[in-house]
PDB file of C-alpha atoms and ligand atoms in Angstrom:
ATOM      1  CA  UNK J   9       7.257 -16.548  21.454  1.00  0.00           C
ATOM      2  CA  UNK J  10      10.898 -16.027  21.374  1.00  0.00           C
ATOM      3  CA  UNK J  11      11.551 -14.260  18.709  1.00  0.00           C
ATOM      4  CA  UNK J  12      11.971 -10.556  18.047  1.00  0.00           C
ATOM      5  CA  UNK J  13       8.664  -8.551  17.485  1.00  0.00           C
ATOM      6  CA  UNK J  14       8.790  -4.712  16.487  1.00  0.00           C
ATOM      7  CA  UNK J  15       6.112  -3.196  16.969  1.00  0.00           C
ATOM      8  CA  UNK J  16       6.247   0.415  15.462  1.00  0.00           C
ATOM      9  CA  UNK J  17       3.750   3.194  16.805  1.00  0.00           C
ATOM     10  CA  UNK J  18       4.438   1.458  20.711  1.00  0.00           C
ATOM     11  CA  UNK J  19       3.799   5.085  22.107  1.00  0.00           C
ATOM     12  CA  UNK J  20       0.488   5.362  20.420  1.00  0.00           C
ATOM     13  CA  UNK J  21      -2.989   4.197  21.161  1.00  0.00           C
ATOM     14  CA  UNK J  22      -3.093   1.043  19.462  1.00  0.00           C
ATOM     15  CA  UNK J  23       0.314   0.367  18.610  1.00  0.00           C
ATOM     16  CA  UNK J  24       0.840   0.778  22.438  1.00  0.00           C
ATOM     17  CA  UNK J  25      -1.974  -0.967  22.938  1.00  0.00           C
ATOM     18  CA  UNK J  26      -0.484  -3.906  21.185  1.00  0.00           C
ATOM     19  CA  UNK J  27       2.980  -3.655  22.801  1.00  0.00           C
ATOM     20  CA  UNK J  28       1.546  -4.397  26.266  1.00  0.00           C
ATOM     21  CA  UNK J  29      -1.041  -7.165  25.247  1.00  0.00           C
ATOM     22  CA  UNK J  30       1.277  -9.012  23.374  1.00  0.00           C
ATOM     23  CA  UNK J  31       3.619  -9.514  26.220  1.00  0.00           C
ATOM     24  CA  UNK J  32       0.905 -10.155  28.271  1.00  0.00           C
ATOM     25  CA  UNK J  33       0.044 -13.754  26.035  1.00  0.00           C
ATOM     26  CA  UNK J  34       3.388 -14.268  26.085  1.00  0.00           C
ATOM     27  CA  UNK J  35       5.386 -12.351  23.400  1.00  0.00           C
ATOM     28  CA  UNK J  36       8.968 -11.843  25.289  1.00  0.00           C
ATOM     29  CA  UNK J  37      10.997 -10.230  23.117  1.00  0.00           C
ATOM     30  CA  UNK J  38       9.358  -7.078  21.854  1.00  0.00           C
ATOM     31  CA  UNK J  39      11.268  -4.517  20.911  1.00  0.00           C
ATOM     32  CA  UNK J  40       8.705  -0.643  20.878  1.00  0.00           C
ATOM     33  CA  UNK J  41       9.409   2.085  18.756  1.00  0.00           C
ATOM     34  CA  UNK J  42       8.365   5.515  17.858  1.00  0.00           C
ATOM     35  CA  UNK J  43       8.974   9.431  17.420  1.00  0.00           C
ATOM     36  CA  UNK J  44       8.575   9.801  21.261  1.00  0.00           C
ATOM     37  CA  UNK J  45       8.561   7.564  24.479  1.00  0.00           C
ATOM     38  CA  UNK J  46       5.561   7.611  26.116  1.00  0.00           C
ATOM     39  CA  UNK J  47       3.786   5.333  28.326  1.00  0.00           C
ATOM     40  CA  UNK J  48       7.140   3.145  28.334  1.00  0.00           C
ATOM     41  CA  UNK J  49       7.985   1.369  31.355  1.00  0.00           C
ATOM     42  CA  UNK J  50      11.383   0.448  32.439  1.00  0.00           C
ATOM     43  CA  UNK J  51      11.557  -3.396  31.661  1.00  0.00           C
ATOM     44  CA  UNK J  52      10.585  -2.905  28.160  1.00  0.00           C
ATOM     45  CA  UNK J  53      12.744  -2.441  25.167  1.00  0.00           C
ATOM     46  CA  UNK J  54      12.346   0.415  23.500  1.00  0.00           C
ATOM     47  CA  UNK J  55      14.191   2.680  20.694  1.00  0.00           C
ATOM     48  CA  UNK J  56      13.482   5.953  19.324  1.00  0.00           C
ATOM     49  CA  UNK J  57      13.182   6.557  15.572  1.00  0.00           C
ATOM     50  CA  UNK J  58      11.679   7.666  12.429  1.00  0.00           C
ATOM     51  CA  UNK J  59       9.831   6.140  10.031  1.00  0.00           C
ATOM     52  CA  UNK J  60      10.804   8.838   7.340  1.00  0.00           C
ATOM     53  CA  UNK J  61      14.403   7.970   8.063  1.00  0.00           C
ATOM     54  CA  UNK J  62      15.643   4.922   6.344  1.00  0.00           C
ATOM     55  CA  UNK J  63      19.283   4.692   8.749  1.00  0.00           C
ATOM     56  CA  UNK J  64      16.513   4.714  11.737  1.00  0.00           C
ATOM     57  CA  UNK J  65      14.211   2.266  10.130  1.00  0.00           C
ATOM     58  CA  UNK J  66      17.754   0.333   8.991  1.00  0.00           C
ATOM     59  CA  UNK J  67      18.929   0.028  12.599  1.00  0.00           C
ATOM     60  CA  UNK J  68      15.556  -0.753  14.244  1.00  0.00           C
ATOM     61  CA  UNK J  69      14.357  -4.363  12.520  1.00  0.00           C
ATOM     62  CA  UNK J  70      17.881  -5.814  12.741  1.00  0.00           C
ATOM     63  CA  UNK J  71      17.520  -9.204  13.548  1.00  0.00           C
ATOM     64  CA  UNK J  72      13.875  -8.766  14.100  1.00  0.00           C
ATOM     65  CA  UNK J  73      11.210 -11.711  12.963  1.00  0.00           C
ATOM     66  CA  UNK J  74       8.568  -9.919  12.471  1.00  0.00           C
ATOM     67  CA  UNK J  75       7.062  -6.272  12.713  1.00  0.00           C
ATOM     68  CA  UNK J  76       3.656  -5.310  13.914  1.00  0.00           C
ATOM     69  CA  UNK J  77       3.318  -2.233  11.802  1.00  0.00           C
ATOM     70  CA  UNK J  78       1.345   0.487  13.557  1.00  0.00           C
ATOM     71  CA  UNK J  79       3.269   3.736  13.510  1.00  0.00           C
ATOM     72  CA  UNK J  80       1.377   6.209  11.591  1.00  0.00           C
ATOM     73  CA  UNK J  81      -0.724   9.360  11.596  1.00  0.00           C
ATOM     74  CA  UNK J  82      -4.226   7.448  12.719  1.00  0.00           C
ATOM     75  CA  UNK J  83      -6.362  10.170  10.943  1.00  0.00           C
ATOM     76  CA  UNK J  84      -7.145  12.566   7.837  1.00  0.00           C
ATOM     77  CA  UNK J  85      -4.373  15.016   7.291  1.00  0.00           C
ATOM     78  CA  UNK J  86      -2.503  17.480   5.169  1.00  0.00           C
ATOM     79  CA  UNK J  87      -1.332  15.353   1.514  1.00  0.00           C
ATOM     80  CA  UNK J  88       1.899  15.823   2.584  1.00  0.00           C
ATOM     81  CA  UNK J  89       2.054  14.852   6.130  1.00  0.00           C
ATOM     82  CA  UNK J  90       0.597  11.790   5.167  1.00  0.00           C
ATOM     83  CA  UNK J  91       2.978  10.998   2.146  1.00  0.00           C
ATOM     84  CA  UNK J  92       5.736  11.665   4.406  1.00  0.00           C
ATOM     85  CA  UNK J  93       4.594   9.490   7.366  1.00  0.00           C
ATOM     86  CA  UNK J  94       2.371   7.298   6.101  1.00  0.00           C
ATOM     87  CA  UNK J  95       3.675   6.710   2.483  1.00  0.00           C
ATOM     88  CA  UNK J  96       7.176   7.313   2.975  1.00  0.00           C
ATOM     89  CA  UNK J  97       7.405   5.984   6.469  1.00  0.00           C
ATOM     90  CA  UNK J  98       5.775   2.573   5.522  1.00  0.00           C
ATOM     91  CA  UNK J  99       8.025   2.320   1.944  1.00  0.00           C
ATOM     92  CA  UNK J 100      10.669   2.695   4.172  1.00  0.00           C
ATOM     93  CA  UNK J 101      10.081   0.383   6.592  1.00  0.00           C
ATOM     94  CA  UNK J 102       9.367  -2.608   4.479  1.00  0.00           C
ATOM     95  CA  UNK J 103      12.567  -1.812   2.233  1.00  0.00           C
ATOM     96  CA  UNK J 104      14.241  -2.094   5.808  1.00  0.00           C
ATOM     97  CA  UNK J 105      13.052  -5.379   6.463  1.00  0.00           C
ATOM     98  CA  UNK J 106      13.937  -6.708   3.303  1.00  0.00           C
ATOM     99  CA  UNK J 107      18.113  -5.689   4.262  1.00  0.00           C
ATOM    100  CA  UNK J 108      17.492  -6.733   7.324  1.00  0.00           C
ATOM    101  CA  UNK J 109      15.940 -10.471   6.118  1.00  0.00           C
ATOM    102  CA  UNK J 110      12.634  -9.564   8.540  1.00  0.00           C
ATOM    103  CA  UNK J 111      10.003 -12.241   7.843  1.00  0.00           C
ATOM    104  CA  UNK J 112       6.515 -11.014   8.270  1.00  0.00           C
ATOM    105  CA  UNK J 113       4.694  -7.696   8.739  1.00  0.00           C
ATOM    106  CA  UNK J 114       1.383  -7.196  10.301  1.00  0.00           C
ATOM    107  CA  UNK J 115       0.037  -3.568   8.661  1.00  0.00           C
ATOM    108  CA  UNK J 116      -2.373  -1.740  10.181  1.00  0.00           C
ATOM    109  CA  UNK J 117      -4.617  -0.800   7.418  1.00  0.00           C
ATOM    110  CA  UNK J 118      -7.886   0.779   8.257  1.00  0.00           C
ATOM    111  CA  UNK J 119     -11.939   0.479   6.486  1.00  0.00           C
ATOM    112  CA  UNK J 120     -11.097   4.118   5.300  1.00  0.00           C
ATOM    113  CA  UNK J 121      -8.894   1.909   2.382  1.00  0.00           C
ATOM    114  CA  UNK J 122     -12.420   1.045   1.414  1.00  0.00           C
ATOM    115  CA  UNK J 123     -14.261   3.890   2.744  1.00  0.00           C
ATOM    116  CA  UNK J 124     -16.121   4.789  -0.320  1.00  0.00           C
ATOM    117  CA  UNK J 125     -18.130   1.916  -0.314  1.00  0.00           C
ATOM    118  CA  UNK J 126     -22.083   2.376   0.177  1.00  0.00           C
ATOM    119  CA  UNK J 127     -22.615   0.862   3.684  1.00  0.00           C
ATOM    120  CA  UNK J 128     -25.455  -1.720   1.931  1.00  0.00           C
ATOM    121  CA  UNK J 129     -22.702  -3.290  -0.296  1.00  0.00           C
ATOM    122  CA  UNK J 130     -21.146  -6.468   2.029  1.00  0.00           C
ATOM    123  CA  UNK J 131     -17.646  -6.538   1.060  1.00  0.00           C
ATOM    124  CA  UNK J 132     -14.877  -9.605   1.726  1.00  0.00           C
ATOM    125  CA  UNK J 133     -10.951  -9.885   1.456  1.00  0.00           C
ATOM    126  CA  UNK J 134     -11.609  -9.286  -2.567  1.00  0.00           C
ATOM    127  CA  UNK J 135     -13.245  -5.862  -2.611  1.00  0.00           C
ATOM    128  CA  UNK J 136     -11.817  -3.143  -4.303  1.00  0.00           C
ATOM    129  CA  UNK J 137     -10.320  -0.287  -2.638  1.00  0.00           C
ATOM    130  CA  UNK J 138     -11.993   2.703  -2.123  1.00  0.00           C
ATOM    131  CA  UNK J 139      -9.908   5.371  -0.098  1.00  0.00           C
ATOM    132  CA  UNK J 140     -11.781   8.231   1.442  1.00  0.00           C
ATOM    133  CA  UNK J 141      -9.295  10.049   2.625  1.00  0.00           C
ATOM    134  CA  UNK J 142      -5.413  11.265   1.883  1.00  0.00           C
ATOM    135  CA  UNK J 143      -5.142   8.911   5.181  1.00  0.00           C
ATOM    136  CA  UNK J 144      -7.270   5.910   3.529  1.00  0.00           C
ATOM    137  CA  UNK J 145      -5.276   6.174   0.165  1.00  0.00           C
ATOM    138  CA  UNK J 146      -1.750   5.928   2.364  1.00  0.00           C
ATOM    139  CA  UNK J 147      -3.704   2.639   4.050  1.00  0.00           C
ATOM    140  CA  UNK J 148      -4.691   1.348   0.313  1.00  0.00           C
ATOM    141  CA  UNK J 149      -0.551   2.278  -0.701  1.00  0.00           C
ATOM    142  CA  UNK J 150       0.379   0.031   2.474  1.00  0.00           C
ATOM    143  CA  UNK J 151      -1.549  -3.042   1.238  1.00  0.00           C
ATOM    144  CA  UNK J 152      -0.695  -2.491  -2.179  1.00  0.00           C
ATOM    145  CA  UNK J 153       3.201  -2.680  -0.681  1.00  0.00           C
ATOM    146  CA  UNK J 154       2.758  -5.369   1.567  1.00  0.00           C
ATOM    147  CA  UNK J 155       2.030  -7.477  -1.644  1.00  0.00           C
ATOM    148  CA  UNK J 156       4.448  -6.560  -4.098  1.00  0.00           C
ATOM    149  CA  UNK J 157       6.957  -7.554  -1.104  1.00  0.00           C
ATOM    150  CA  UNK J 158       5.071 -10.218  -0.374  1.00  0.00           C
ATOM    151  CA  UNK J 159       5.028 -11.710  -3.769  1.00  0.00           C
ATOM    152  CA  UNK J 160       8.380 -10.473  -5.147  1.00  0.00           C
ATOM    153  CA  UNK J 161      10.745 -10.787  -1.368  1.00  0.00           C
ATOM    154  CA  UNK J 162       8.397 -13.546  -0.222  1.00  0.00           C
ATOM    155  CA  UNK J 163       7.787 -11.521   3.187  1.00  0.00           C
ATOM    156  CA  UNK J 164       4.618 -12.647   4.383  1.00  0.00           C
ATOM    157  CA  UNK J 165       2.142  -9.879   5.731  1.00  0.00           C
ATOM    158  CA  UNK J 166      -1.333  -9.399   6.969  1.00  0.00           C
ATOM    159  CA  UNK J 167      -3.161  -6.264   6.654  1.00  0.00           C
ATOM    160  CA  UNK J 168      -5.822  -5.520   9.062  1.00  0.00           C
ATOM    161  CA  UNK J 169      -8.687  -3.622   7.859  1.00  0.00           C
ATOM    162  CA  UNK J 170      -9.213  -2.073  11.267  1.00  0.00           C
ATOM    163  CA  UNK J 171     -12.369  -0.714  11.766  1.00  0.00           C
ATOM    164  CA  UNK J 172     -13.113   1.148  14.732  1.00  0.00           C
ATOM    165  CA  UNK J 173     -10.901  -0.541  17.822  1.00  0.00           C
ATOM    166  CA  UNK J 174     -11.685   1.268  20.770  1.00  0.00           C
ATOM    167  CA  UNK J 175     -12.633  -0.101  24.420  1.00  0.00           C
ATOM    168  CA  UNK J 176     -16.284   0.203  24.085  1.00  0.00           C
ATOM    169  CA  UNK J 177     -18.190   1.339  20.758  1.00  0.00           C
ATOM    170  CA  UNK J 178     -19.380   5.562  21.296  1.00  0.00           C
ATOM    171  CA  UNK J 179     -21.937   5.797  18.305  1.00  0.00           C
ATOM    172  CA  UNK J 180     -23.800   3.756  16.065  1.00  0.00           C
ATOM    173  CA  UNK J 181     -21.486   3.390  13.134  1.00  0.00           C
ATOM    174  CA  UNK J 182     -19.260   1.110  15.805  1.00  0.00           C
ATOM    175  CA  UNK J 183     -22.076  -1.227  15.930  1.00  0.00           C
ATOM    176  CA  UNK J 184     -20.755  -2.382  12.417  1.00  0.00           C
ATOM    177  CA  UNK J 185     -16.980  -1.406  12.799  1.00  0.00           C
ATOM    178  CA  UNK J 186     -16.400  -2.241  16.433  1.00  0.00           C
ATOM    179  CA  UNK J 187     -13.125  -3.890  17.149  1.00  0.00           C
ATOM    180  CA  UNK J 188     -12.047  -5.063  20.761  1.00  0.00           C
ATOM    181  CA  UNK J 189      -8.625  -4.757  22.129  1.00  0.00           C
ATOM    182  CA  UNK J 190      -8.289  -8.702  22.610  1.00  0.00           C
ATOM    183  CA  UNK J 191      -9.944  -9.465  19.372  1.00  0.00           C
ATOM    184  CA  UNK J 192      -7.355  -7.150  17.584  1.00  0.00           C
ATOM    185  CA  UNK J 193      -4.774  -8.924  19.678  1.00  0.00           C
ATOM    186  CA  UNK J 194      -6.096 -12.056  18.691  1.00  0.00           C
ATOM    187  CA  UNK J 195      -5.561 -10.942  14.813  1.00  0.00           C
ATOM    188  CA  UNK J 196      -2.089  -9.561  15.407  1.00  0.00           C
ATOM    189  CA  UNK J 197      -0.981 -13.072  17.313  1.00  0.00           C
ATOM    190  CA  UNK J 198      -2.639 -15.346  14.027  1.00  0.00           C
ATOM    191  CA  UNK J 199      -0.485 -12.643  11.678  1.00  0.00           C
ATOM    192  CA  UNK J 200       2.574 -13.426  13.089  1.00  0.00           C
ATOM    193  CA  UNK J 201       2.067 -17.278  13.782  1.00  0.00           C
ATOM    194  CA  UNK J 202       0.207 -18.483  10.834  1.00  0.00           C
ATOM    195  CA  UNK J 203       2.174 -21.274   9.325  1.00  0.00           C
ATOM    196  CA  UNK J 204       0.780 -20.927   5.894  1.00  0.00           C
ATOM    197  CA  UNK J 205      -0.238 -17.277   5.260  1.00  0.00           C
ATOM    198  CA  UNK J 206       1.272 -15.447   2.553  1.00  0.00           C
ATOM    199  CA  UNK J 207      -0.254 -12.063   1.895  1.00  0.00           C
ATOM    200  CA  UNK J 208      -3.536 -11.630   4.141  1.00  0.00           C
ATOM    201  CA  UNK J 209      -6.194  -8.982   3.730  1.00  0.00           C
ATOM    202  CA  UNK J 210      -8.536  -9.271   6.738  1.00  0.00           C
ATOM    203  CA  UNK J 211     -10.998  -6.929   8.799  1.00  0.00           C
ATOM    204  CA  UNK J 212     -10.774  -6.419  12.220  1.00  0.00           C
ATOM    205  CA  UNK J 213     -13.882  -6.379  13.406  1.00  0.00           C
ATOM    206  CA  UNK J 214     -15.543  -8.138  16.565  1.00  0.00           C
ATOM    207  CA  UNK J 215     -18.002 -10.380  15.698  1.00  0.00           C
ATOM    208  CA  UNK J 216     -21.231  -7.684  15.363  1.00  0.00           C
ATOM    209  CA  UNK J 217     -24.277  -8.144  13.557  1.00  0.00           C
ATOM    210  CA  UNK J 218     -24.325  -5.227  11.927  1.00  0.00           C
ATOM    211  CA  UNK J 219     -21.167  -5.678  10.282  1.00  0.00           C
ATOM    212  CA  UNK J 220     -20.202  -4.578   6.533  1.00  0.00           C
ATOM    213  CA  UNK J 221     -17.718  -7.566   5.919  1.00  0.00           C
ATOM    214  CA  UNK J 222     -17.663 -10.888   5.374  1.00  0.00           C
ATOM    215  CA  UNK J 223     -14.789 -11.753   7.498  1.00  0.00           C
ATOM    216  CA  UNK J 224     -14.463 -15.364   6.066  1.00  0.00           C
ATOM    217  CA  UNK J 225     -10.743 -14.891   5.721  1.00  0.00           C
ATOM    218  CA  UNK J 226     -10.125 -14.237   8.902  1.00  0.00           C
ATOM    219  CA  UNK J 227     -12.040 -17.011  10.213  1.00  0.00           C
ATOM    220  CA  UNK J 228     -10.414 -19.515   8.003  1.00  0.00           C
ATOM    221  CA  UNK J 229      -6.795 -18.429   9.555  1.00  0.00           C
ATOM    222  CA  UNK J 230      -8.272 -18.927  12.877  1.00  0.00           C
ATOM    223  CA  UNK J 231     -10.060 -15.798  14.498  1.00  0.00           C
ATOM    224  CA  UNK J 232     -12.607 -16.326  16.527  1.00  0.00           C
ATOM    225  CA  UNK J 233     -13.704 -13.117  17.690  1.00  0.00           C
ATOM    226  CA  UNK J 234     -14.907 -12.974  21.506  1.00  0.00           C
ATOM    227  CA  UNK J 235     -16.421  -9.723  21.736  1.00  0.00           C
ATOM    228  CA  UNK J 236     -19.283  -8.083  19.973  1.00  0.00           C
ATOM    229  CA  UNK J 237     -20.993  -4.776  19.389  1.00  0.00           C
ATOM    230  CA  UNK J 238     -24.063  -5.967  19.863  1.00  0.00           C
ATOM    231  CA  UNK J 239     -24.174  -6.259  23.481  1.00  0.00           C
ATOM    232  CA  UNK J 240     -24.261  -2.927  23.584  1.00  0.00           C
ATOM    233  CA  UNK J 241     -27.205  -0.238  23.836  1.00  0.00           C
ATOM    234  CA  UNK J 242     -28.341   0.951  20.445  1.00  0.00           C
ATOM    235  CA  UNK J 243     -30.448   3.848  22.724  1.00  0.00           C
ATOM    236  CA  UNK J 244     -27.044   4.699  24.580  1.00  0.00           C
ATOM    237  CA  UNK J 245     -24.387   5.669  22.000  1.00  0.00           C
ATOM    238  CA  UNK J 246     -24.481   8.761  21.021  1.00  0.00           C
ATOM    239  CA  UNK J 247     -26.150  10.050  17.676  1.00  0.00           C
ATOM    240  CA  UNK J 248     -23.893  12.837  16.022  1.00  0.00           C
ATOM    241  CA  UNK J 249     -23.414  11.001  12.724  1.00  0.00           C
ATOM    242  CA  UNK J 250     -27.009  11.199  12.304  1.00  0.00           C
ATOM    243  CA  UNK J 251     -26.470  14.991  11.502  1.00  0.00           C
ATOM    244  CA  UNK J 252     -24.269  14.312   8.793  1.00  0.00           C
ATOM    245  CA  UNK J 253     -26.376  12.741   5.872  1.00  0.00           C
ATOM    246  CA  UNK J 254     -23.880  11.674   3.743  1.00  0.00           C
ATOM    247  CA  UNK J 255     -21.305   9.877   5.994  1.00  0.00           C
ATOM    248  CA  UNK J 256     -24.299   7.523   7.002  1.00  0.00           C
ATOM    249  CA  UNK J 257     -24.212   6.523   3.430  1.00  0.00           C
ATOM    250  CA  UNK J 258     -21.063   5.083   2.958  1.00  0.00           C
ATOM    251  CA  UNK J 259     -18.500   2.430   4.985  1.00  0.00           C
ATOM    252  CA  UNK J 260     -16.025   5.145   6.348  1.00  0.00           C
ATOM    253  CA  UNK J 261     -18.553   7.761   7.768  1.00  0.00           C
ATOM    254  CA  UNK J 262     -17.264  11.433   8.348  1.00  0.00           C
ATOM    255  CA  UNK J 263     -14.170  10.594   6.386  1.00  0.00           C
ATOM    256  CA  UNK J 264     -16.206  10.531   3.011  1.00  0.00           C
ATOM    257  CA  UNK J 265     -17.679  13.850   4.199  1.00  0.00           C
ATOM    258  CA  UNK J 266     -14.845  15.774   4.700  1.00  0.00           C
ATOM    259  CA  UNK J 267     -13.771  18.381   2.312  1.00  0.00           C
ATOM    260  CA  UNK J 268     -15.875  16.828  -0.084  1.00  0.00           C
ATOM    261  CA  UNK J 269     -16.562  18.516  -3.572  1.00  0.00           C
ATOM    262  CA  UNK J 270     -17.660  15.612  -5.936  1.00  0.00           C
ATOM    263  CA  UNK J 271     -20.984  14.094  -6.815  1.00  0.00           C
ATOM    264  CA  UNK J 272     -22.373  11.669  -4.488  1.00  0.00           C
ATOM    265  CA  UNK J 273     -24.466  10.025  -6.899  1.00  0.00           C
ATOM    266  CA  UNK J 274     -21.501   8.604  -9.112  1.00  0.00           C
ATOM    267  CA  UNK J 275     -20.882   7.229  -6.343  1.00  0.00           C
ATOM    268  CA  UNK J 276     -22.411   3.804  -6.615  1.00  0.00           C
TER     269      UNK J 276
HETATM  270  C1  LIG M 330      -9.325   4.745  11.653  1.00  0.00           C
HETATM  271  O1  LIG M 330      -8.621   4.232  10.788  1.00  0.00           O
HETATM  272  C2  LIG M 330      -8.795   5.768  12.589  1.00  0.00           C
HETATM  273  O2  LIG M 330      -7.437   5.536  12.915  1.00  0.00           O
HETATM  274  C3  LIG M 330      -9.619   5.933  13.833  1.00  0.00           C
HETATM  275  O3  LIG M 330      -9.267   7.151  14.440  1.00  0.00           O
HETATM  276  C4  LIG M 330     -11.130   5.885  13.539  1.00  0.00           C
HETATM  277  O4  LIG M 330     -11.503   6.986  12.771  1.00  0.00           O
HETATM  278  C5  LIG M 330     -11.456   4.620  12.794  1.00  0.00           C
HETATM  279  O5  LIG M 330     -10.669   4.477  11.650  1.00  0.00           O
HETATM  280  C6  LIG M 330     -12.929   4.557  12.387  1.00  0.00           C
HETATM  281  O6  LIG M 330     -13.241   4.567  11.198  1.00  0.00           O
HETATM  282  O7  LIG M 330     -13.768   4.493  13.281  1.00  0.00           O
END
């Protein structure tokens, strides 16, 4: 593809992740950004900004097709942090692609959006949010946006309810969440191609039998996940959830647990 891609975050894990695997199936006009440069190499475009800045967000997705939206703080944080990074960065960022006439977006929002589900309740595209976390609410915010713009700019966007995408699973809660690099890739690629998408919630998720979701959506728009928890040893990952009672009841694990002061059994 052609066109202009920016992917934001492209000096973090995934969002630099992403920048790389996307010009590997072919993506040749990417254009990285993020607060730092890091793990940049020469040939690829890159420009420093800030998300909480709207001149920086203004001058980064001119004349840019789409954006693969990834630049964020990644975990639970102070309630202002995140509304400055998270919640501000993202508002700003879509109003910036709305001046600049940007077509799609492809938001990384996470299973802590949803978090506060009970981990025996199978949820799809229609669930109800359930934030965890100051970090899970600023995911739930970003889907939220991604419709209003979708419905009232027409820009079409897919938010990924990332679970846990990491090269191999490390405990037993990734047996459900586990997401591989190249099925993530895979999801990114359908987001920005899709000829008849208009606002998307999917989960990314490999294709493990443990899973939470019903990931009908996705499959529908074409993913066709190639990896899978399952091939991997129950015996082997490590068990340090299992000390913490209540995160094994519910979808987003130690984020639920955190600072917690309410009653679990309301809860439901
Ligand atoms: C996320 O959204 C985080 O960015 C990541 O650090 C993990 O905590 C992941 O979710 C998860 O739930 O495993």
């Amino acid at each position: 593809m052609k066109k202009k891609i920016l992917v934001t975050g492209a000096s973090g894990h995934l969002g630099g992740m992403l920048f790389k695997s996307l010009a590997r199936i072919g993506y040749s006009n990417l254009l990285g950004t993020d607060l730092k440069k890091k793990n940049i190499q020469k040939k690829e475009k890159f420009i420093l900004g800030n998300l909480k800045n709207i001149k920086d967000t203004l001058k980064m997705t001119k004349g840019v097709y789409a954006i693969v939206h990834f630049g964020a703080i990644p975990i639970e944080d102070t309630q202002q942090n995140i509304l400055q990074n998270n919640i501000i960065g993202t508002y700003n960022l879509f109003e910036a692609a709305r001046v600049n006439k940007v077509k799609r977006i492809i938001f990384a929002s996470s299973n802590h959006a949803i978090g506060f589900h009970r981990r025996t309740t199978r949820l799809n595209e229609l669930s109800t949010q359930r934030p965890d976390s100051h970090y899970g609410l600023s995911k739930a915010f970003g889907e939220d946006l991604s419709r209003f713009y979708a419905d009232k700019f027409n820009i079409k966007s897919m938010c990924i309810r990332i679970g846990s995408c990491l090269k191999v699973p490390e405990d037993r809660r990734h047996l459900s969440t586990w997401i591989s690099y190249d099925d993530l890739t895979q999801l990114v690629d359908i987001g920005i191609k899709h000829k008849s998408m208009h606002h998307e919630i999917v989960y990314g998720a490999s294709k493990n039998k443990k899973s939470w979701w019903n990931n009908s959506r996705a499959y529908k728009l074409g993913y066709k996940p190639k990896d899978s928890a399952d091939r991997f040893n129950l015996k082997s990952l490590s068990k340090n959830e299992y000390k913490d009672k209540m995160a094994l009841l519910f979808q987003g694990g130690v984020f639920t647990s955190a600072n917690f002061k309410g009653n679990i059994k309301y809860i439901k």
